[in-house]
Coordinates of C-alpha atoms and ligand atoms in Angstrom, one line a residue:
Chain A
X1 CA 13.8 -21.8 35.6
X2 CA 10.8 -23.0 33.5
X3 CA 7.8 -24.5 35.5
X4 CA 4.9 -26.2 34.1
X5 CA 1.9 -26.2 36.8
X6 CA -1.0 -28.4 36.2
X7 CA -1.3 -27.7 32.1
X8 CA -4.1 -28.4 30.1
X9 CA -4.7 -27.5 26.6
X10 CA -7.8 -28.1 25.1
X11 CA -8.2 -26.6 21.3
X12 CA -11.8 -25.9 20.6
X13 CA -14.3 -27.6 20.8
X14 CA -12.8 -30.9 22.1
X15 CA -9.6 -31.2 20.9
X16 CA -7.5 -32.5 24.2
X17 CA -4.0 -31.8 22.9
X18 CA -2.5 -31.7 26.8
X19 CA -3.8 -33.0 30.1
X20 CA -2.7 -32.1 33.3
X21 CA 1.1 -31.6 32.5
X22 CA 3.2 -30.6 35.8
X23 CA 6.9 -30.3 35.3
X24 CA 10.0 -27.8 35.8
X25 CA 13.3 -27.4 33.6
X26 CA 16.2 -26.3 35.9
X27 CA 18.7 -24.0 34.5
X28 CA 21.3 -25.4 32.1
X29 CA 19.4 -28.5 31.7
X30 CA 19.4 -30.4 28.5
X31 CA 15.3 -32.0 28.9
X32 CA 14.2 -34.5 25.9
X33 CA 10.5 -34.8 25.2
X34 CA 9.4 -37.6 23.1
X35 CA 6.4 -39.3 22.4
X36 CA 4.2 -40.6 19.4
X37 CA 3.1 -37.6 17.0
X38 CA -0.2 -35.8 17.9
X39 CA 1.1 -36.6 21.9
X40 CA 1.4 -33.2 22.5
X41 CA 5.1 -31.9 22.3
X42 CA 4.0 -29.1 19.7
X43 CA 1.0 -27.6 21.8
X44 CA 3.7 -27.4 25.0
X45 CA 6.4 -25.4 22.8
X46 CA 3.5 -23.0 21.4
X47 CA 2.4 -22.8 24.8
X48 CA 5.9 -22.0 25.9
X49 CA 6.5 -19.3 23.1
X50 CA 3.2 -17.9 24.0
X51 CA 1.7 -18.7 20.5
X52 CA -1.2 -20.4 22.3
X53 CA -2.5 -19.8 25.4
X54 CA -3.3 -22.7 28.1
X55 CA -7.1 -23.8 29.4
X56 CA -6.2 -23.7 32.3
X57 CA -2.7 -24.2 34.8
X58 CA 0.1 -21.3 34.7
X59 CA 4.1 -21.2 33.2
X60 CA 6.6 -19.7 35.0
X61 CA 9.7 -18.2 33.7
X62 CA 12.7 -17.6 35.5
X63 CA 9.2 -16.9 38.1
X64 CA 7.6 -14.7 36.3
X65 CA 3.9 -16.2 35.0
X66 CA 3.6 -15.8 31.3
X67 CA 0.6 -15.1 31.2
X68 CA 0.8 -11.9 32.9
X69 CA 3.0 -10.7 29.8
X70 CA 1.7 -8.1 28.3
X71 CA 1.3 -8.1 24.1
X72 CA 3.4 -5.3 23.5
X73 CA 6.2 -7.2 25.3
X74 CA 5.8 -10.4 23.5
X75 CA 9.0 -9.7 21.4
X76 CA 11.1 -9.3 24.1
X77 CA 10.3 -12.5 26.2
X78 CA 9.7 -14.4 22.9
X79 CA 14.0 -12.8 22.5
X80 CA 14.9 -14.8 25.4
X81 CA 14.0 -18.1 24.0
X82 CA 15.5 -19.3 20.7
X83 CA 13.3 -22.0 19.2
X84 CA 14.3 -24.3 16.1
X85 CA 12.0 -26.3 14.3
X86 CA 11.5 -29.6 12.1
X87 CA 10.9 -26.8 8.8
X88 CA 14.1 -24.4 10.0
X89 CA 11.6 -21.2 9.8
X90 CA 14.4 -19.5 7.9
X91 CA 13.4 -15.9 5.8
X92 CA 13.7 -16.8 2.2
X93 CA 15.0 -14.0 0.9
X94 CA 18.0 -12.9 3.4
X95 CA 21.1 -15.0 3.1
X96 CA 22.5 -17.0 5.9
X97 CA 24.8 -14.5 7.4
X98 CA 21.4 -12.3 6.9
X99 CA 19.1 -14.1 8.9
X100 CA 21.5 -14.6 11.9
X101 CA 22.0 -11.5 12.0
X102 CA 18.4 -10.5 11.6
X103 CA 18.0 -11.7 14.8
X104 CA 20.8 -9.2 16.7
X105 CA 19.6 -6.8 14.5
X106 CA 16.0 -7.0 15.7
X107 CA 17.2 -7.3 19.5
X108 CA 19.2 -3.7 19.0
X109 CA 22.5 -5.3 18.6
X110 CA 25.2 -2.5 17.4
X111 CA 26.5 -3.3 13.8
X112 CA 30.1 -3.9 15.9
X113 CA 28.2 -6.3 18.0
X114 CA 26.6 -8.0 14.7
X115 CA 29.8 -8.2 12.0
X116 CA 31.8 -9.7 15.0
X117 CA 29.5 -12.1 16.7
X118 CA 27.7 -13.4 13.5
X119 CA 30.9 -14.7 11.9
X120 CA 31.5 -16.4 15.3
X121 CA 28.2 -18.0 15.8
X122 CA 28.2 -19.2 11.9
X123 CA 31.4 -20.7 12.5
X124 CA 30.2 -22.6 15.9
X125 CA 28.0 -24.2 13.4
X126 CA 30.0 -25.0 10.8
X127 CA 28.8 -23.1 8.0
X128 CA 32.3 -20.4 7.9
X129 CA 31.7 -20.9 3.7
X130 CA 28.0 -20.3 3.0
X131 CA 27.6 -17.0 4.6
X132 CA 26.0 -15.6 1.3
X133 CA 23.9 -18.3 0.2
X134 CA 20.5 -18.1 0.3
X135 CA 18.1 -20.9 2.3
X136 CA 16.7 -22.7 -1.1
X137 CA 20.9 -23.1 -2.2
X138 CA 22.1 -25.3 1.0
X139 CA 20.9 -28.9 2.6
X140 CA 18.2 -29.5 5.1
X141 CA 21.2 -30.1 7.6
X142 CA 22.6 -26.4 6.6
X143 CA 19.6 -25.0 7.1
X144 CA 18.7 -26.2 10.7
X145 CA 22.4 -24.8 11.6
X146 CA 21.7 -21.8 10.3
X147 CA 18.4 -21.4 12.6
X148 CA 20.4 -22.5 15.4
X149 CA 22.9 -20.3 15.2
X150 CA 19.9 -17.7 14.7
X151 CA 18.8 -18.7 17.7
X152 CA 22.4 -18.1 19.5
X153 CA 22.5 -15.1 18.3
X154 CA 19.9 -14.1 20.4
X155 CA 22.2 -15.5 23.5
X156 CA 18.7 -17.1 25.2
X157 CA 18.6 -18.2 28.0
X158 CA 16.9 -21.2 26.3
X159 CA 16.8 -23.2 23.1
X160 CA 13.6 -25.0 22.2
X161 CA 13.9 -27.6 19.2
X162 CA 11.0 -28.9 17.6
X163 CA 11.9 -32.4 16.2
X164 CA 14.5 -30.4 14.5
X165 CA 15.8 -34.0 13.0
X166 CA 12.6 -34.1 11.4
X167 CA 13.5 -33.6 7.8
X168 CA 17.1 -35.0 8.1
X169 CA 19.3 -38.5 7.7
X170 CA 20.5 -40.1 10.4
X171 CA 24.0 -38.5 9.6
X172 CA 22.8 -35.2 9.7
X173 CA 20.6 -35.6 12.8
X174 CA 23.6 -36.6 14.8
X175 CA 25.6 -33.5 13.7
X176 CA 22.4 -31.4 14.9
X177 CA 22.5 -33.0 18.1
X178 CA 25.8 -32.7 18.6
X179 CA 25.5 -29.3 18.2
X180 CA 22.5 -28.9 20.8
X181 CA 25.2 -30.5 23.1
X182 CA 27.3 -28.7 22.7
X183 CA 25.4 -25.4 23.3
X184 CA 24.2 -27.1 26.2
X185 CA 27.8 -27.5 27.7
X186 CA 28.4 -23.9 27.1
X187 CA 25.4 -23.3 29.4
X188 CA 22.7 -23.0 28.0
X189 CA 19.1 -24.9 28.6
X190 CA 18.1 -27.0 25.7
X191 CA 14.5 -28.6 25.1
X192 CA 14.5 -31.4 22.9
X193 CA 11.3 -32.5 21.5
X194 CA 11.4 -35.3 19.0
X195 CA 10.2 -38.6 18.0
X196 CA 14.2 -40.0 17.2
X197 CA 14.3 -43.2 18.8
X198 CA 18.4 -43.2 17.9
X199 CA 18.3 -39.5 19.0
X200 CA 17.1 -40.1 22.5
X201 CA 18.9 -43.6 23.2
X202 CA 22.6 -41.8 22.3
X203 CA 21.9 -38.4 24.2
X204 CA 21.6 -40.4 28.0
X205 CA 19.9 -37.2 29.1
X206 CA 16.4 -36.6 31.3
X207 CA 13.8 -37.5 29.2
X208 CA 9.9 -36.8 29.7
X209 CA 7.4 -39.0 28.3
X210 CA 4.2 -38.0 26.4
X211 CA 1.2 -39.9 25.7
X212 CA -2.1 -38.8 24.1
X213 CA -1.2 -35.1 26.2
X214 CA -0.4 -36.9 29.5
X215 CA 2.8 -36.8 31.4
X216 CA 3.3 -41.1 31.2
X217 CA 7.0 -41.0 32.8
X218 CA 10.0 -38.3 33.7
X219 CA 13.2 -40.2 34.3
X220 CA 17.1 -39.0 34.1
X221 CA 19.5 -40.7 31.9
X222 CA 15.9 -42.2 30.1
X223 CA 15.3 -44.0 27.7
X224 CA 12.9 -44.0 24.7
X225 CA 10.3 -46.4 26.0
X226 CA 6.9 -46.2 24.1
Chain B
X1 CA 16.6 4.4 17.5
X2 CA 18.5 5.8 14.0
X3 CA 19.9 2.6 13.9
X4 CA 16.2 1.2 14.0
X5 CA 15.3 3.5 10.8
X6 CA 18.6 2.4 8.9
X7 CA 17.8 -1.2 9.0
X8 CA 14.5 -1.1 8.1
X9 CA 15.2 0.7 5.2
X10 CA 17.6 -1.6 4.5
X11 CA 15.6 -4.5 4.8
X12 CA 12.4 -2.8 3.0
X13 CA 15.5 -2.0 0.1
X14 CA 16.4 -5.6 -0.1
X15 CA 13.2 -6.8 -0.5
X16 CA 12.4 -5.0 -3.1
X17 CA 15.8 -5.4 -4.7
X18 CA 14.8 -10.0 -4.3
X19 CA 11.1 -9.9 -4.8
X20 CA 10.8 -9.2 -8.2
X21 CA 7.8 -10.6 -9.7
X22 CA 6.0 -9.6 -6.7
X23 CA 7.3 -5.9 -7.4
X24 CA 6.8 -6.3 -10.8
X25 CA 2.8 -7.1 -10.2
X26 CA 2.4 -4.4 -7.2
X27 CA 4.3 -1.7 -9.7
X28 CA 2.1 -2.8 -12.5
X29 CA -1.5 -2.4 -10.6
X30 CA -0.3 1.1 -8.9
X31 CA 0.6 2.4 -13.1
X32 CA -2.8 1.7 -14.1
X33 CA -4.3 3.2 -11.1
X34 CA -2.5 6.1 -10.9
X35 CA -2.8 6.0 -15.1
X36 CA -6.6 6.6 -14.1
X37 CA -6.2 9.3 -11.8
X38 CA -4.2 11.3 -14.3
X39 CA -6.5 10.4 -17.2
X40 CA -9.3 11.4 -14.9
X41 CA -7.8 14.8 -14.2
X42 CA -6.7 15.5 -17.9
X43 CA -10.9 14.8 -18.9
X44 CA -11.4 17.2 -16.2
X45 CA -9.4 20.0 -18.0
X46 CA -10.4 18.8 -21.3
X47 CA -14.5 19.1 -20.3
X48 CA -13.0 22.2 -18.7
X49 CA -11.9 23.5 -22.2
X50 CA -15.0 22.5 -24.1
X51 CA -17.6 24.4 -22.1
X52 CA -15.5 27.5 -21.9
X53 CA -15.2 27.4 -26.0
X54 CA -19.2 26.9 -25.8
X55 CA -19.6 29.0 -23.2
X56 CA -17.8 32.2 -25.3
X57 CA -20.3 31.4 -28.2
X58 CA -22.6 32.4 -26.0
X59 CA -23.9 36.0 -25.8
X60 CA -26.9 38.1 -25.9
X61 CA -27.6 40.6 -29.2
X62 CA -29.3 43.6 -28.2
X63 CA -30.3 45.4 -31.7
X64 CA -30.4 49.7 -30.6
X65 CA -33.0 51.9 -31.6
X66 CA -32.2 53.6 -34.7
X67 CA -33.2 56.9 -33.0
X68 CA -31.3 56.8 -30.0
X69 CA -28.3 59.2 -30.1
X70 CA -24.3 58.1 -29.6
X71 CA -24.8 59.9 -26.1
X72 CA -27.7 57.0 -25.3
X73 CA -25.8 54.5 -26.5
X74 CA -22.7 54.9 -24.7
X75 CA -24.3 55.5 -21.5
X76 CA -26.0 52.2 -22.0
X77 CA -23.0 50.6 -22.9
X78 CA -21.5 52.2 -19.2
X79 CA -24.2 50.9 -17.4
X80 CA -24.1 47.3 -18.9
X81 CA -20.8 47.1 -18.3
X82 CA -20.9 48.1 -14.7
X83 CA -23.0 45.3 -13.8
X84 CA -20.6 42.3 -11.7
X85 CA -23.1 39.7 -13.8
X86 CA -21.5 41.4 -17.2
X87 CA -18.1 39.9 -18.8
X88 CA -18.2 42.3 -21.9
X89 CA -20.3 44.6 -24.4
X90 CA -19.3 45.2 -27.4
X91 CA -20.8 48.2 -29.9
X92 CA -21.2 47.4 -33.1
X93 CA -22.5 50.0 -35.5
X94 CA -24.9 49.3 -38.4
X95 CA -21.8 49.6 -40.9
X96 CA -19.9 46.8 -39.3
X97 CA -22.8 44.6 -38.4
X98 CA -23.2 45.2 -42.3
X99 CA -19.5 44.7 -43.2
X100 CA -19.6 41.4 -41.0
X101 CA -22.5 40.3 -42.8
X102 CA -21.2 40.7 -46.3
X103 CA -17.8 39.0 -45.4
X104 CA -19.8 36.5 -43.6
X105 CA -21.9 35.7 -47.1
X106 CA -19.2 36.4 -49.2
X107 CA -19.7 33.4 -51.3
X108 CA -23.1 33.6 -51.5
X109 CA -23.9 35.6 -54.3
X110 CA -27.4 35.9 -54.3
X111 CA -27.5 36.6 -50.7
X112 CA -25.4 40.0 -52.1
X113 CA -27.4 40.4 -55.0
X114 CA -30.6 40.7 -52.1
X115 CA -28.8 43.6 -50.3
X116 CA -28.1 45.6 -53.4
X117 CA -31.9 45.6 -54.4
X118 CA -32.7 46.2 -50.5
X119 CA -30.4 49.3 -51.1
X120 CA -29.7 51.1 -47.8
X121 CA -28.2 49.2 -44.8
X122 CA -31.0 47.3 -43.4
X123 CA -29.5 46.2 -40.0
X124 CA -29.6 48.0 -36.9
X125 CA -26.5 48.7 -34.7
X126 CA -26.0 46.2 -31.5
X127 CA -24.6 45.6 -28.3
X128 CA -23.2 42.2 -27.9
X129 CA -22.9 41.2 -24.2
X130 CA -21.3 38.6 -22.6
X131 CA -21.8 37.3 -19.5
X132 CA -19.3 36.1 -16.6
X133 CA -21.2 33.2 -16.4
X134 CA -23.7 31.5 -18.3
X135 CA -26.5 31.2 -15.2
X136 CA -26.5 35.0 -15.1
X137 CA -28.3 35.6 -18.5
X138 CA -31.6 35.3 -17.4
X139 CA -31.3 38.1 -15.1
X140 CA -29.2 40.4 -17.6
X141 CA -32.4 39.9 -20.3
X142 CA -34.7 40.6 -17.3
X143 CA -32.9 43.7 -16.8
X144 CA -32.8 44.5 -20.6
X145 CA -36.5 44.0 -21.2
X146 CA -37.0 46.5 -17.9
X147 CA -37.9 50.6 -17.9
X148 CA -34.1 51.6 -17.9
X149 CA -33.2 50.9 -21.4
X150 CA -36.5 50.7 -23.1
X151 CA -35.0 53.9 -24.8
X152 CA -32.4 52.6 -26.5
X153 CA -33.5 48.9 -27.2
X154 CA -35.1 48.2 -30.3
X155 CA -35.1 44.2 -29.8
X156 CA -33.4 41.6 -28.1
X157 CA -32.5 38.8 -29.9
X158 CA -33.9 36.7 -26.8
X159 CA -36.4 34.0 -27.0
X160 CA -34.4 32.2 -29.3
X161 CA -31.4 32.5 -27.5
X162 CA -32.7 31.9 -23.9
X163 CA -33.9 28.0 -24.4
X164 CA -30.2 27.0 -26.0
X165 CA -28.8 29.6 -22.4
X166 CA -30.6 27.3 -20.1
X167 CA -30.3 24.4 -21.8
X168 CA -26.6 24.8 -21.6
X169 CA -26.2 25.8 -18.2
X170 CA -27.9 22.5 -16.8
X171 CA -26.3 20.5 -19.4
X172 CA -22.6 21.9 -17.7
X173 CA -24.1 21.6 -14.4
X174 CA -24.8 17.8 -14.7
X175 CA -21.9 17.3 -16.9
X176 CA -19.9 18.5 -13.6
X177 CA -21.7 16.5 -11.3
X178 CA -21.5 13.8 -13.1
X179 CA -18.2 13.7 -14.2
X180 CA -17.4 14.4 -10.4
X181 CA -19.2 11.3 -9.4
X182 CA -18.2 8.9 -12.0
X183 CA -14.4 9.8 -11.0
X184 CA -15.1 9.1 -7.8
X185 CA -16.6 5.8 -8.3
X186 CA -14.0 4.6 -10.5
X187 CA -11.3 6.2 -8.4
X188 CA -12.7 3.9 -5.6
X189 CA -12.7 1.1 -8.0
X190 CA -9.3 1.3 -9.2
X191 CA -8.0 1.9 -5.5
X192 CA -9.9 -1.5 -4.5
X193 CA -8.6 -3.8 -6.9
X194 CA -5.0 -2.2 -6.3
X195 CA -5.0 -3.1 -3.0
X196 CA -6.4 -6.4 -3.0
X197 CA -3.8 -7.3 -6.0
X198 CA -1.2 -6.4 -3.8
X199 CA -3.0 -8.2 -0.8
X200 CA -2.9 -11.8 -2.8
X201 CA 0.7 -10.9 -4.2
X202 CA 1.9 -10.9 -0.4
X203 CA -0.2 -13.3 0.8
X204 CA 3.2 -14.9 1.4
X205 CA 4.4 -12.6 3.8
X206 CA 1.8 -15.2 6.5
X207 CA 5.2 -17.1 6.8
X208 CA 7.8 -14.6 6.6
X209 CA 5.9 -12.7 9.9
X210 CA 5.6 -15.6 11.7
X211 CA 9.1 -16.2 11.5
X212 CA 10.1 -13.0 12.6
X213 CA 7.5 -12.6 15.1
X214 CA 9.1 -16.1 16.4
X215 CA 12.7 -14.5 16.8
X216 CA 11.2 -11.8 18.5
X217 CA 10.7 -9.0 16.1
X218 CA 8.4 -5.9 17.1
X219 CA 5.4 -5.4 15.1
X220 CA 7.1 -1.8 13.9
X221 CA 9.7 -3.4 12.7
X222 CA 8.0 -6.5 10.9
X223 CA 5.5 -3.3 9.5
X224 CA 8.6 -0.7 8.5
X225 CA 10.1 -2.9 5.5
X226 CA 7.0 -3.5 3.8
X227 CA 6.3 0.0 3.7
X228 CA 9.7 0.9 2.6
X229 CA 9.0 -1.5 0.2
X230 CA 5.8 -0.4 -1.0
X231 CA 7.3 3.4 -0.8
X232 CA 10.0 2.0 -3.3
X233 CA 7.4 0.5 -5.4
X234 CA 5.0 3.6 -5.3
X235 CA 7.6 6.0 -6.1
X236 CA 8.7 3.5 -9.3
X237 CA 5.0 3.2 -10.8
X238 CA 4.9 7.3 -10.3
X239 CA 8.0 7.5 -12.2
X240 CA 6.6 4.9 -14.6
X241 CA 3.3 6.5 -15.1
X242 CA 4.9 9.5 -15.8
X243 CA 7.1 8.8 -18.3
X244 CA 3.9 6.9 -20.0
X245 CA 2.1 10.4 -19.7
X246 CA 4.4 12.1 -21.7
X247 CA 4.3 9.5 -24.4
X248 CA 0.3 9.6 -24.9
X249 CA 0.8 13.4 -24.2
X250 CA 3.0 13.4 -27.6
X251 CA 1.1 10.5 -29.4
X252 CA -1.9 11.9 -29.1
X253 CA -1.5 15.5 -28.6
X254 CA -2.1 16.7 -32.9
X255 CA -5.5 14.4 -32.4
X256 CA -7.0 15.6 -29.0
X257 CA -6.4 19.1 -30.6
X258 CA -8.5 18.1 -33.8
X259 CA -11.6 16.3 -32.0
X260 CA -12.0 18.7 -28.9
X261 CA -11.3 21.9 -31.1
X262 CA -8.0 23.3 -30.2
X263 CA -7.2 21.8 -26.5
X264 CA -3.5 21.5 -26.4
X265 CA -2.7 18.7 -24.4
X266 CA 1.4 19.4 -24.0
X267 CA 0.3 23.0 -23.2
X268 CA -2.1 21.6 -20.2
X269 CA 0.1 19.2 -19.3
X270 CA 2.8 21.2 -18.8
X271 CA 1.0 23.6 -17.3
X272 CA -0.1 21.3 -14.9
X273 CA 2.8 19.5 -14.0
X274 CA 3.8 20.1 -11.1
X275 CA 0.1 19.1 -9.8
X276 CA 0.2 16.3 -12.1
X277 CA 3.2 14.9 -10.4
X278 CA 2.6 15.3 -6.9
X279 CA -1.1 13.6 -7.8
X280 CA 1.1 11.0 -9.1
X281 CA 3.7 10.4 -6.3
X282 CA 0.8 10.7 -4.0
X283 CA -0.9 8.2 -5.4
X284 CA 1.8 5.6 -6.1
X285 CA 2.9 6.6 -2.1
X286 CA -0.2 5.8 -0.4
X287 CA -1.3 3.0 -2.7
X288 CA 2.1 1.5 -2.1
X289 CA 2.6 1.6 1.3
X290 CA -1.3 1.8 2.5
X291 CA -1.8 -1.8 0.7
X292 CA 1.2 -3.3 1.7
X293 CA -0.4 -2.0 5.5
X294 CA -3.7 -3.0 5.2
X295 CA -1.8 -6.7 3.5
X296 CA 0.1 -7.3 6.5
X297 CA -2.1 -6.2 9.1
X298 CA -3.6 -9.4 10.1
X299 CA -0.9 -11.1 10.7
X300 CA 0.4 -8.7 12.8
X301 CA -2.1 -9.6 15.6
X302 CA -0.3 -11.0 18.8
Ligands
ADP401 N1 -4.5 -25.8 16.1 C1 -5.0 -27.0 16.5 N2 -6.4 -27.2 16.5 C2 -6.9 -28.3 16.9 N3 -6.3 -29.4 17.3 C3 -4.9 -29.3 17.3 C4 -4.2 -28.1 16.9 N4 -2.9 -28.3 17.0 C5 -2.8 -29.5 17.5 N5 -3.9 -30.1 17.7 C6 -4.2 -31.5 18.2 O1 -3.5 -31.6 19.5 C7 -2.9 -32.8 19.6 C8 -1.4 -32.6 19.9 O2 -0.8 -32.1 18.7 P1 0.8 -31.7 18.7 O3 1.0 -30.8 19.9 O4 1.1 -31.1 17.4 O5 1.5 -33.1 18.9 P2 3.0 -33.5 18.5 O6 3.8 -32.3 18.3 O7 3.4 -34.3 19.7 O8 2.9 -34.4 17.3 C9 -3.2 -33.6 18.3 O9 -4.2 -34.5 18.6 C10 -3.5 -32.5 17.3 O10 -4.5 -33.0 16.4
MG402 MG1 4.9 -31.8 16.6

């Protein structure tokens, strides 16, 4: 579904953030990424989202290069991918129910669709009594399920998390990753990059090693060996 | 694509209903702008005033030969008056010109006394002509001083006259230009630091784009709200800088009236108000949302 083919990314002037990365992501997959900070996990996400363009190698989606995407249709690929990150990227000034639904809203959703599914989603993630709170009145943990359940409310074909444990207690992180599980069993594809030694030793899932941008090991059921 | 529309007038609405300070700022650069605008135009109508009340003092005395007959005179008049250069001409007959002169002095005894010894009316009758405007003396005194009415002119009170006449007209034609370049300039100004105000006060809105660029928002939908927004906020300032008008319209209305000699503010500003308005709305409008634009754009890109 996703394929990586011979990725380097090299930020000007000599900044070697990836090296040679080749790898694919089959559909439904739950993939962990780990490796030390500054190994490269970010660039390959922005890469992914199409916030930075590779030197050099191509990414397939669903086999369609993403390169070949065209500006003006940037919002719709970047639709098909729901991404949650270590800050939660939530808009201050909508509420939560708000900025789920912000996301149907921007995809055309009809208000039907929106004032039935947004309850739903907000209720997947546990958050059925904070639907008009803002972001600055709920915890870190709130937070990141609200932009997951942004990110459902898209109903992408992938989730990308950016160590989106970052900011949060072990308690909390396991609820997030719970979470990512469980939208994993429901079929979607979940990319997991973190750090998390706990996170990665509980989840018994494929994990890719990075190391100073390079690909060191790709194993299912890894482990977090550094 | 109605449903498109709604939202972002939704969104651009609920901004500006949980940004205030923001608003506040943006709302409070576009009054003083637009505040200049109107204060520029007002100036305008007020300079406006001032040269036409100068302007009317102006006119050229033409003192008749005592011999010519009432037939002359009135066919001088005609012909004066058929000229497009010519506003007006009066007669005035040596009995009025006298009568004016004695109300004129009328506290000025020895000035009465000097008439009484002179005895018989010692001023000659005159035709007081007016011009439509003040660049066309010159060629009405050429035309006086020519063959055609040597007849009937005695004198015209001219050389006197005709330095203040030119001196006039290129004072109103620089005060024009002037004026029309100084508003410009500060119009430019004022437009400048409005917009890059409003550029640092939403120097937040980096974050809030990225984020919606990341959940797959189109670029006329990230752009719609902040206009909206800067619509709402245009449209308040207007509001705003009109109400303020009227209260410096009614302040200062008595004094205006004293120091530029009888310009009636409420009158002009009443009678301009429907331009006055739309200058305002317009203003507030395109300051509004054109800033909020030019704000956003870079961070629009990709
Ligand atoms: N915008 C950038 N400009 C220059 N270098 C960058 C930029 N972003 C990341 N890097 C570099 O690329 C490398 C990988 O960074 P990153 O992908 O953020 O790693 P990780 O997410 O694994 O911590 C680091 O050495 C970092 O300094
Ligand atoms: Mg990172």
């Amino acid at each position: 579904m996703i394929v990586f083919e011979n990725i380097s990314k090299i930020y000007p002037p000599d900044s070697v953030a990836l090296e040679n990365i080749s790898f694919r992501v089959g559909k439904g997959e739950f993939v962990s990424i780990v490796g030390k900070s500054g190994a490269g996990k970010s660039t390959l996400i922005k890469l992914l989202l199409r916030e930075e363009e590779p030197s050099q190698g191509k990414i397939y989606f669903d086999d369609y290069d993403i390169l070949d995407i065209k500006i003006s249709h940037l919002p719709y690929y970047r639709q098909r991918i729901g991404a949650v990150f270590q800050d939660y990227r939530l808009l201050n000034n909508k509420t939560v129910y708000e900025n789920v639904a912000y996301a149907m809203e921007v995809m055309g959703g009809t208000d039907y669709e929106i004032q039935r599914d947004v309850p739903q989603l907000l209720g997947i993630v546990g958050l059925e009594d904070k639907f008009g709170n803002f972001p600055r009145e709920i915890s870190g943990g709130e937070k990141q399920r609200t932009a997951i359940a942004r990110a459902l409310a898209m109903r992408p074909d992938v989730i990308v998390a950016d160590e989106p444990t970052g900011n949060l207690d072990p308690y909390h992180s396991k609820e997030i990753i719970d979470l990512l599980e469980k939208i994993n069993e429901m079929g979607t594809t979940v990319i997991l990059c973190t750090h998390d030694k706990e996170v990665i030793n509980s989840l018994k899932r494929r994990v890719i090693t990075f190391d100073q941008g390079e690909l060191v090991r790709d194993e299912e059921k890894g482990r977090f060996i550094l | 694509m109605f449903t498109y529309i709604r939202r972002i007038i939704r969104f651009g609405w609920q901004s500006f209903l949980r940004e205030g300070s923001l608003n506040l700022a943006t709302i409070f650069v576009i009054i003083v702008t637009i505040s200049l605008f109107t204060f520029l135009f007002a100036s305008q109508g007020i300079v406006e005033h001032l040269i036409d009340g100068i302007k009317d003092k102006i006119d050229i005395s033409v003192y008749l030969n005592p011999e010519s007959s009432q037939d002359e005179i009135i066919d001088a008049r005609d012909r004066l008056s058929e000229l497009p250069a010519v506003k007006s001409v009066t007669f005035l007959s040596n009995d009025e010109v006298l009568e004016e002169f004695r109300k004129r002095h009328v506290n000025d005894p020895v000035i009465l006394e000097s008439l009484e010894v002179v005895g018989s009316n010692p001023f000659y009758a005159s035709l007081n002509i007016r011009a439509q405007n003040t660049n066309e003396y010159a060629s009405i005194l050429t035309l006086l001083n020519s063959a055609t009415f040597e007849d009937v002119v005695y004198k015209v009170d001219y050389l006197e006259k005709k330095t203040v006449i030119d001196k006039l007209s290129a004072f109103i034609d620089n005060i024009n230009s002037v004026g029309l370049v100084s508003a410009i300039i500060l119009a430019i100004v004022s437009v400048l630091v409005a917009f890059n105000t409003i550029r640092v006060a939403i120097y937040d809105a980096s974050r809030e784009i990225s984020i919606m660029r990341l959940v797959g928002s189109p670029n006329k939908f990230i752009r719609g709200p902040f206009i909206v927004q800067g619509i709402i906020n245009g449209t308040i300032a207007a509001i705003a800088s009109c109400l303020l008008f009227l209260l410096v319209v009614n302040i200062l209305d008595a004094r205006i009236n004293d120091m530029t000699n009888g310009f009636d503010l409420k009158q002009w500003w009443v009678s301009n108000l429907s331009m006055i308005i739309v200058i305002q709305l317009a203003s507030g409008i395109a300051l509004g949302s054109v800033s909020s634009l030019i704000a956003i754009r870079k961070y629009l890109k990709v």
